[in-house]
Tab-separated table of N, CA, C and O in Angstrom:
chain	number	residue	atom	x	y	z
A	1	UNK	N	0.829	-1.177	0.000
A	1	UNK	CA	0.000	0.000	0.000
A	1	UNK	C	0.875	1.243	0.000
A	1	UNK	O	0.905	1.906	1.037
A	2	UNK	N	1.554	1.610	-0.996
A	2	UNK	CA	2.710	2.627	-1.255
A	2	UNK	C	1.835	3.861	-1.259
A	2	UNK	O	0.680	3.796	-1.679
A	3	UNK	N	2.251	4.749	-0.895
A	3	UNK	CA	1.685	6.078	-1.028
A	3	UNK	C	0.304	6.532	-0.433
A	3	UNK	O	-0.393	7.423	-0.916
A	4	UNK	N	-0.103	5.522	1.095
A	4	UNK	CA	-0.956	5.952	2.125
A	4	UNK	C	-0.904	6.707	3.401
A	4	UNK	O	-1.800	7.247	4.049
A	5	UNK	N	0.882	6.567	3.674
A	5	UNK	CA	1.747	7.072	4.979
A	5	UNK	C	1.378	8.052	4.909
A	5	UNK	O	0.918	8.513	3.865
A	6	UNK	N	1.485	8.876	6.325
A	6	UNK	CA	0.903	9.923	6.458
A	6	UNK	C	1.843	10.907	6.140
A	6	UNK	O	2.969	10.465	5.917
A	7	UNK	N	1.648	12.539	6.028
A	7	UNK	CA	2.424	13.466	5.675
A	7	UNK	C	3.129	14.172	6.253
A	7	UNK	O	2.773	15.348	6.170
A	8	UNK	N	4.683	13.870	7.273
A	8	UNK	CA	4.280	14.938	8.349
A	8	UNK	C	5.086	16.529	7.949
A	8	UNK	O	4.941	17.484	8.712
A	9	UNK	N	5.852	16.631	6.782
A	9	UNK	CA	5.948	17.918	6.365
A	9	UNK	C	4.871	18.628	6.461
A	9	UNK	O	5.089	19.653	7.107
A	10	UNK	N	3.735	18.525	6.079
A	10	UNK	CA	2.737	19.904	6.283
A	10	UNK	C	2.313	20.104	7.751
A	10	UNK	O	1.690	21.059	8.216
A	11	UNK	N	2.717	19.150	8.306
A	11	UNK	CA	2.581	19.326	9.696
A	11	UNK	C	3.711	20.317	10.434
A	11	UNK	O	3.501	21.466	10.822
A	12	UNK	N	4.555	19.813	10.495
A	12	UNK	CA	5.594	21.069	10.922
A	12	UNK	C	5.499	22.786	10.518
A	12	UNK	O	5.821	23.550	11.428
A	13	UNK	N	5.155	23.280	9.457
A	13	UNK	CA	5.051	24.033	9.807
A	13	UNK	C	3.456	24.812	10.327
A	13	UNK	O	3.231	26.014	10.473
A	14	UNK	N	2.596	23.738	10.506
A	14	UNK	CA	1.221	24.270	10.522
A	14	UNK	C	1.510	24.336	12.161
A	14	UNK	O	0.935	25.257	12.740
A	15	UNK	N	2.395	23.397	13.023
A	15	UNK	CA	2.075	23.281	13.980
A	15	UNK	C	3.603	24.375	14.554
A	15	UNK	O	3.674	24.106	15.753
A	16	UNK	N	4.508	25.186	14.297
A	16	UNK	CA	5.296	26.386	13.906
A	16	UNK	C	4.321	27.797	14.247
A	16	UNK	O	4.340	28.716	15.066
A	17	UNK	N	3.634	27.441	13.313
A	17	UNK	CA	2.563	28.810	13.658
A	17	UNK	C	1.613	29.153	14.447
A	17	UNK	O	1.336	30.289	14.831
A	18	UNK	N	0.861	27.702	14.815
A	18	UNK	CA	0.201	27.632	15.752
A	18	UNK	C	0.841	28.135	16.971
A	18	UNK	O	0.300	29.062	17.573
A	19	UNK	N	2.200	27.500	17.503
A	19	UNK	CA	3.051	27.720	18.284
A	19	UNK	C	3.167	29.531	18.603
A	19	UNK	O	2.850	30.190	19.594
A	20	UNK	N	3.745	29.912	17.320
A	20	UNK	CA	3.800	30.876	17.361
A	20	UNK	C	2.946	32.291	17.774
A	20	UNK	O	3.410	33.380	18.109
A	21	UNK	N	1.650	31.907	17.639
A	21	UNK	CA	0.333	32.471	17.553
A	21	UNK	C	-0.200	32.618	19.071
A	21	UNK	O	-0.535	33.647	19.658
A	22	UNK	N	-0.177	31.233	19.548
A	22	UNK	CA	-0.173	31.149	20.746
A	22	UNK	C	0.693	32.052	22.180
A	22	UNK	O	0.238	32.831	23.017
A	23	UNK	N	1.995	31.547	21.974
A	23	UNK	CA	3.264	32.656	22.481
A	23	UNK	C	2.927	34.136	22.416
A	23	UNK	O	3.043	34.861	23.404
A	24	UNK	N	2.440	34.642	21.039
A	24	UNK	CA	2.039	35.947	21.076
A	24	UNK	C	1.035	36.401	21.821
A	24	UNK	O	1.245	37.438	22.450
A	25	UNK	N	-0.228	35.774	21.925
A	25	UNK	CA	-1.231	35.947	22.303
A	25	UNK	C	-0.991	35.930	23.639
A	25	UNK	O	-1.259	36.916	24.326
A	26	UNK	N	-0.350	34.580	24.269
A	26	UNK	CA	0.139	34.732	25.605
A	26	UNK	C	0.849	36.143	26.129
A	26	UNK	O	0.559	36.792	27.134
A	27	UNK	N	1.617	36.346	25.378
A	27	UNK	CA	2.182	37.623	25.599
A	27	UNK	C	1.664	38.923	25.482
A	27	UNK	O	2.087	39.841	26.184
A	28	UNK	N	1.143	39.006	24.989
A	28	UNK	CA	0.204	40.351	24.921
A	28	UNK	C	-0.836	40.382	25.699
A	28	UNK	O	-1.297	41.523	25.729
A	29	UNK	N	-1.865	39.075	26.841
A	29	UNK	CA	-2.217	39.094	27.810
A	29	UNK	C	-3.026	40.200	28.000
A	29	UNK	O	-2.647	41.212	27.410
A	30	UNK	N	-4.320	40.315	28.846
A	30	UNK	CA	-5.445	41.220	28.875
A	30	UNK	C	-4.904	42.320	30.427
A	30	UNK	O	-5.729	42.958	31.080
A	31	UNK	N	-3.365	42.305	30.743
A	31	UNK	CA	-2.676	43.789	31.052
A	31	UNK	C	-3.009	43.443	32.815
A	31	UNK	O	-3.300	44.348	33.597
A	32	UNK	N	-2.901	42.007	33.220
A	32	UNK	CA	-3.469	41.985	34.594
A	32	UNK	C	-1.659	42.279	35.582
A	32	UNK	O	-0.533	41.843	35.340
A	33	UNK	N	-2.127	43.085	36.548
A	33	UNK	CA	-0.590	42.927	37.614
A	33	UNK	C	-1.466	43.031	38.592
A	33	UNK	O	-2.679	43.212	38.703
A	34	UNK	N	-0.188	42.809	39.545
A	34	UNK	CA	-0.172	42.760	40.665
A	34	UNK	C	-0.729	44.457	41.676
A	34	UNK	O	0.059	45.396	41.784
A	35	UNK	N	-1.783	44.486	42.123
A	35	UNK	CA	-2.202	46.093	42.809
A	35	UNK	C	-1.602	45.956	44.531
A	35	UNK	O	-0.811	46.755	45.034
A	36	UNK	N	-1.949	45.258	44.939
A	36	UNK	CA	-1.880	44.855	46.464
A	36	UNK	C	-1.509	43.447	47.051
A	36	UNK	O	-1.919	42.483	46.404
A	37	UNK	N	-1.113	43.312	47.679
A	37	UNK	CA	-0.490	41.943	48.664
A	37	UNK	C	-1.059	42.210	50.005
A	37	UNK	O	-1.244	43.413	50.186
A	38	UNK	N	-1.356	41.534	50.889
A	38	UNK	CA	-1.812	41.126	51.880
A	38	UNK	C	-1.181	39.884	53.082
A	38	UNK	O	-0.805	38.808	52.616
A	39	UNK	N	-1.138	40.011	53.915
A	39	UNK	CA	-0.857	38.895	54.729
A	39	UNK	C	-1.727	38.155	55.917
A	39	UNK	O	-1.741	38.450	57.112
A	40	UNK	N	-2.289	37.339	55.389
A	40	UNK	CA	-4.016	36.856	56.417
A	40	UNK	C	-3.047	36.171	56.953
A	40	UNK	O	-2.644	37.213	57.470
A	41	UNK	N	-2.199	35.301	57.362
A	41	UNK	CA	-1.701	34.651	58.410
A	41	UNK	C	-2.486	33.123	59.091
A	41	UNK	O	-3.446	32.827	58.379
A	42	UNK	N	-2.407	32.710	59.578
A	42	UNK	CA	-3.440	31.643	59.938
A	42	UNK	C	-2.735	29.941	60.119
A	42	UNK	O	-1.516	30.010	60.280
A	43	UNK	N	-3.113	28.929	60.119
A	43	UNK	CA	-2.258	27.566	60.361
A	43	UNK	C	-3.038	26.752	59.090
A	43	UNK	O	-2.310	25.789	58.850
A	44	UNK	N	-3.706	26.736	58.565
A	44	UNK	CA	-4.244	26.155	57.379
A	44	UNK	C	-4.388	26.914	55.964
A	44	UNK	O	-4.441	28.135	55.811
A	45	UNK	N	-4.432	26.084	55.127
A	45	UNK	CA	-4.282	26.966	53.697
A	45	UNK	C	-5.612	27.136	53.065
A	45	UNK	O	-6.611	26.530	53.452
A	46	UNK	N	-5.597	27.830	52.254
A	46	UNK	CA	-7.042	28.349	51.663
A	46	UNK	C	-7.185	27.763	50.654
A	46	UNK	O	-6.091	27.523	50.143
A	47	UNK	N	-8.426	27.215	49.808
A	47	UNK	CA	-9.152	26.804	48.952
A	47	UNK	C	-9.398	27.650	47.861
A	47	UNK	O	-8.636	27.578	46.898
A	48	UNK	N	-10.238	28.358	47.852
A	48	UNK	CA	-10.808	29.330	46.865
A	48	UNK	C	-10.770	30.445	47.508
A	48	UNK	O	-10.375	30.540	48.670
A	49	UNK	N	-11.362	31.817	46.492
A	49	UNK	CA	-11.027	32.912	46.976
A	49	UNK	C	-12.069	33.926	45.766
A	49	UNK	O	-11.932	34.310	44.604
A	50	UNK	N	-13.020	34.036	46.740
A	50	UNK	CA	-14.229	35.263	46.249
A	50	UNK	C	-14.064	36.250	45.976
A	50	UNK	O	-13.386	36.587	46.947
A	51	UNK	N	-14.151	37.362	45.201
A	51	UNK	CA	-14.185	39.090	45.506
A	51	UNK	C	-15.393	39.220	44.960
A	51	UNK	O	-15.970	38.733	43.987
A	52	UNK	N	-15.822	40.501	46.369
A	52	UNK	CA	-17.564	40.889	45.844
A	52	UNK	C	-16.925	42.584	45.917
A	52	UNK	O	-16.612	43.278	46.885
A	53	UNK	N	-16.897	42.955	43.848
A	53	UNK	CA	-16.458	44.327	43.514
A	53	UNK	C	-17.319	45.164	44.586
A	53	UNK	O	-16.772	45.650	45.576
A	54	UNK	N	-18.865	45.324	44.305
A	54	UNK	CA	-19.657	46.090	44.671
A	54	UNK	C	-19.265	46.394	46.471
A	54	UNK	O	-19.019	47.569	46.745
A	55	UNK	N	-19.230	45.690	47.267
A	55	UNK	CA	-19.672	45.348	48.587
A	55	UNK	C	-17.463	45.250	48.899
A	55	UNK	O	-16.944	45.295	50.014
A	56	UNK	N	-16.940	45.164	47.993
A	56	UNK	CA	-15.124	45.560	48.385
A	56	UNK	C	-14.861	44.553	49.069
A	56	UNK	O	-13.899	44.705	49.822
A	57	UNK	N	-15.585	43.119	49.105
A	57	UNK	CA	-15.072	41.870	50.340
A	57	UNK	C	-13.917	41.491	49.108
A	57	UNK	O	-13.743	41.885	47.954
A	58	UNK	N	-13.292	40.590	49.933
A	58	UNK	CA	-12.693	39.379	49.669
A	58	UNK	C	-13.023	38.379	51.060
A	58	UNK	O	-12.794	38.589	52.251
A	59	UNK	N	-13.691	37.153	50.330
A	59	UNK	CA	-13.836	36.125	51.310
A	59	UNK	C	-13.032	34.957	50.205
A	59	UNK	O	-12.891	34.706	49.008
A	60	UNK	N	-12.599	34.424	51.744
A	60	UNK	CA	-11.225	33.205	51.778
A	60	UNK	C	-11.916	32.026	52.053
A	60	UNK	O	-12.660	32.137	53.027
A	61	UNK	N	-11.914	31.050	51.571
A	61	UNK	CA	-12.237	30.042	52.435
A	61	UNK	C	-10.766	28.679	52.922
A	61	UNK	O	-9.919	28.100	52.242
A	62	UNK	N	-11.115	28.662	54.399
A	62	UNK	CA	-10.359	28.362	54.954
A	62	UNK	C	-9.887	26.320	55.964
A	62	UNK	O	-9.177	25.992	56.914
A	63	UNK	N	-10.739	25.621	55.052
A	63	UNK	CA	-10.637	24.872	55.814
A	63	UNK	C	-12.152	24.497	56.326
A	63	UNK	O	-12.961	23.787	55.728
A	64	UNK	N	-12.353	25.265	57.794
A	64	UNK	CA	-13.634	25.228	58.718
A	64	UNK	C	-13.916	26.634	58.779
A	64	UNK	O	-14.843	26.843	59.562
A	65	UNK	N	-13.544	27.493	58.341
A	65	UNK	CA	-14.019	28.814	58.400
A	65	UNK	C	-14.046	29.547	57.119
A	65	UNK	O	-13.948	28.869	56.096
A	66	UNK	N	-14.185	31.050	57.000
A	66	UNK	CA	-14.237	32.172	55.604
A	66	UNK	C	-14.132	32.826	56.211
A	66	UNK	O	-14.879	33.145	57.136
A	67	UNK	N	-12.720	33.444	55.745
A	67	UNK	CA	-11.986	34.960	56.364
A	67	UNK	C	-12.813	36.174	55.541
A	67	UNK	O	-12.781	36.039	54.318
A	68	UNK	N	-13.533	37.316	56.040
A	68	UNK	CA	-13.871	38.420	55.179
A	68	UNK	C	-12.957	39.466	55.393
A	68	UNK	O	-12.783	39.942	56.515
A	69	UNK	N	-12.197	39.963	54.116
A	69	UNK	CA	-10.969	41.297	53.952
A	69	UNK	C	-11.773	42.208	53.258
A	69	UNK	O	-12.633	42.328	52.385
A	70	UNK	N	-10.994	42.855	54.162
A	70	UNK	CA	-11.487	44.842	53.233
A	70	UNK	C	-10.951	45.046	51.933
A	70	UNK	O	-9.903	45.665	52.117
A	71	UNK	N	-11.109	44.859	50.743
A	71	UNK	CA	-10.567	44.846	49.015
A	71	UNK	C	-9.532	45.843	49.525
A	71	UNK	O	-8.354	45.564	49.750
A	72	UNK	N	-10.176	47.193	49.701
A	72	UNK	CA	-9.135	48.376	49.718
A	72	UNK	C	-8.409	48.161	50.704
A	72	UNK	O	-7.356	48.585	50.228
A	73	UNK	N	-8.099	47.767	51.904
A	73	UNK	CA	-7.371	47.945	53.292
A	73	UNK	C	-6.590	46.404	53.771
A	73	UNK	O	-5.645	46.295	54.552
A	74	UNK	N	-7.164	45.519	53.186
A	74	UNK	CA	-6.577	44.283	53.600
A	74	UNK	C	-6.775	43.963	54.789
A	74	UNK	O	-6.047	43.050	55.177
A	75	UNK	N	-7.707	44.494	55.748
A	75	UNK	CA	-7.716	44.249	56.785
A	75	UNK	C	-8.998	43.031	57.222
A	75	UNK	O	-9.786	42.918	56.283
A	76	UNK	N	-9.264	42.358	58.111
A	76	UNK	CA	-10.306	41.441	58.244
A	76	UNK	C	-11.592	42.325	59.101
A	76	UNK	O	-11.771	42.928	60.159
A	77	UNK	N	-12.321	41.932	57.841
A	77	UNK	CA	-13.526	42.612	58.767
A	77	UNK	C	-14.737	41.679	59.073
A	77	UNK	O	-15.896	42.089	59.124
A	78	UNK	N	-14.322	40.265	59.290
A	78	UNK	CA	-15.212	39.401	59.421
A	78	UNK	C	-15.077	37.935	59.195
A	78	UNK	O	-14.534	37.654	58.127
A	79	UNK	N	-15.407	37.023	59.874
A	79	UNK	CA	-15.271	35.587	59.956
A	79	UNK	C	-16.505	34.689	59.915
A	79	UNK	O	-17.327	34.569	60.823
A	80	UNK	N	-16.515	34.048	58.677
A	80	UNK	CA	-18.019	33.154	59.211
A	80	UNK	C	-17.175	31.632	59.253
A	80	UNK	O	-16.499	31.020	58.427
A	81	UNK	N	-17.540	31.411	60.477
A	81	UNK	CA	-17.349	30.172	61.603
A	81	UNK	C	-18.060	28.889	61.153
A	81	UNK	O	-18.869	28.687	60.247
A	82	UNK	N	-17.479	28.049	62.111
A	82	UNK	CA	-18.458	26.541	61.870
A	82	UNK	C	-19.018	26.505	60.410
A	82	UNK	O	-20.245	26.447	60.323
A	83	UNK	N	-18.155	26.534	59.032
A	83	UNK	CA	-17.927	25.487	58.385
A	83	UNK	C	-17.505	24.744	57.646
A	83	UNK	O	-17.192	25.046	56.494
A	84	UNK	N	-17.370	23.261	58.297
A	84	UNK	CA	-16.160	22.458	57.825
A	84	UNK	C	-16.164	21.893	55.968
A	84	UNK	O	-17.010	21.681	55.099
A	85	UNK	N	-14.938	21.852	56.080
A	85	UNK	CA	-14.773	21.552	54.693
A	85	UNK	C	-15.250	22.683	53.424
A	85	UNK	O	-15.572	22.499	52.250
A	86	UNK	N	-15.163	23.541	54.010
A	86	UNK	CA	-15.878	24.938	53.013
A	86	UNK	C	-14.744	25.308	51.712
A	86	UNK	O	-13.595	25.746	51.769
A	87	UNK	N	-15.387	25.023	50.842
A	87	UNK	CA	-14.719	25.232	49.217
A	87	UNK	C	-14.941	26.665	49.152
A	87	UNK	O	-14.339	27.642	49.597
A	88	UNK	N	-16.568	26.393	48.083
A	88	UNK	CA	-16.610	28.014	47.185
A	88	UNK	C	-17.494	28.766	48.068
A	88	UNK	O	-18.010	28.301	49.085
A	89	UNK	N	-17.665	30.150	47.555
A	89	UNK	CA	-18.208	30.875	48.218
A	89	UNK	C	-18.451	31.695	46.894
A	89	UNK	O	-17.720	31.927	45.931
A	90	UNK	N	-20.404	32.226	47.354
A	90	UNK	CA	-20.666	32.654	45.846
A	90	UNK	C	-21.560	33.986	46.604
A	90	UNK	O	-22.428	33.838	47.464
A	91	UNK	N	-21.115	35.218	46.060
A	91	UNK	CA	-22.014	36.574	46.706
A	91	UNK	C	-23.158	36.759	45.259
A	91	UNK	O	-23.026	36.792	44.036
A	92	UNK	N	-24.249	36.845	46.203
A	92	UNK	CA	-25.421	37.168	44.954
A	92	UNK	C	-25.474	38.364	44.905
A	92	UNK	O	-25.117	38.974	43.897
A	93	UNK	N	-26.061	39.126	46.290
A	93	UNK	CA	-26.076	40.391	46.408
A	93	UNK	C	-25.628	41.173	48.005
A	93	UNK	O	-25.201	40.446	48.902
A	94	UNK	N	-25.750	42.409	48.191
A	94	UNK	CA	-25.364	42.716	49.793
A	94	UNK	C	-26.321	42.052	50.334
A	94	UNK	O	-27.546	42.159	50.276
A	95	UNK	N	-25.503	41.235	50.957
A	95	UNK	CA	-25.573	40.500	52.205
A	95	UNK	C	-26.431	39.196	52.340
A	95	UNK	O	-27.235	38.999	53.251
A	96	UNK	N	-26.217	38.523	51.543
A	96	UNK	CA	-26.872	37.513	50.651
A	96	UNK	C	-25.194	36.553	50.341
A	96	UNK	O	-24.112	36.994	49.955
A	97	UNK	N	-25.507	35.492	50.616
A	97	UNK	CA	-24.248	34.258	49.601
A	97	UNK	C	-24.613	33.348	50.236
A	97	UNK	O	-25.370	33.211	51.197
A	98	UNK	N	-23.790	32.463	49.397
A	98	UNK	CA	-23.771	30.794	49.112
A	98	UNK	C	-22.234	30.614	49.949
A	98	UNK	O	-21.184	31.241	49.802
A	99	UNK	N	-22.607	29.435	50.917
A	99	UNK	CA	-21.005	28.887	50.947
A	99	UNK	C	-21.373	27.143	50.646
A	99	UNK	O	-22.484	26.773	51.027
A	100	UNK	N	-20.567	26.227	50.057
A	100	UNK	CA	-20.384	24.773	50.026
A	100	UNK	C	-19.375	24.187	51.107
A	100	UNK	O	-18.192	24.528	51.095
A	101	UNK	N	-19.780	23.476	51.851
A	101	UNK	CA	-19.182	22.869	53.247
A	101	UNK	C	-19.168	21.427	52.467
A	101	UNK	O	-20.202	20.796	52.245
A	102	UNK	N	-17.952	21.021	52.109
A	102	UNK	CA	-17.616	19.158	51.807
A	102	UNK	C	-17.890	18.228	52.945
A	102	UNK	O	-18.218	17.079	52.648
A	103	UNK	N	-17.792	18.599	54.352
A	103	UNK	CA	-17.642	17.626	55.322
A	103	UNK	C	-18.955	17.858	55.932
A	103	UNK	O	-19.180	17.083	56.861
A	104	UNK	N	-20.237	19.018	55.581
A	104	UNK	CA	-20.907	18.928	56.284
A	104	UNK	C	-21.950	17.751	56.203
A	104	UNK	O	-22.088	17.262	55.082
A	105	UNK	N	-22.574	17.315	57.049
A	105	UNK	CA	-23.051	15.669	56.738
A	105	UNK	C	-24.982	16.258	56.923
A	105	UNK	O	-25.942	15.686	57.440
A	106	UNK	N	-24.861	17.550	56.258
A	106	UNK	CA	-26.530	18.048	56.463
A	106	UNK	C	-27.034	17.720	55.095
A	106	UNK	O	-28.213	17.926	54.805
């Protein structure tokens, strides 16, 4: 069956540009840096990590708890407690959200 093998010259350079295309695009990136750093401190590591623009939180989730930070100040302005295994955390509106607890057995 002579002359069924596949081609891989047109491959090299299709997959060259692709390459290339990619790299650029990577590089030119939608302009995100770094504004602020923070240091929450604590003995366990965090999961996910919320920001509610409107309302300036950042909530952490922590394990068994959700740290609430001031966006602008970094400072903690709030803790919701008791619960375990807590992933995401979803803000609908002020003062309104969702948290998901993995370990809670409710």
């Amino acid at each position: 069956m002579a002359g069924k093998g596949i081609n891989f010259r047109g491959w090299i350079p299709a997959s060259l540009v692709l390459t290339l295309a990619a790299a650029a695009l990577a590089a030119a990136g939608p302009g995100y840096k770094v504004v602020n750093t923070y240091k929450v401190g604590g003995d366990c590591g965090w999961d996910y990590l919320t920001a509610d623009a409107a309302a300036r939180r950042l909530y952490i989730s922590r394990a068994t708890h959700v740290i609430v930070l001031d966006l602008d100040s970094g400072k903690s302005v709030g803790d919701i407690a008791d619960t375990p295994g807590v992933h995401g955390i979803a803000s609908r509106r002020a003062g309104t959200g969702f948290i998901s607890n993995g370990r809670e057995a409710q």
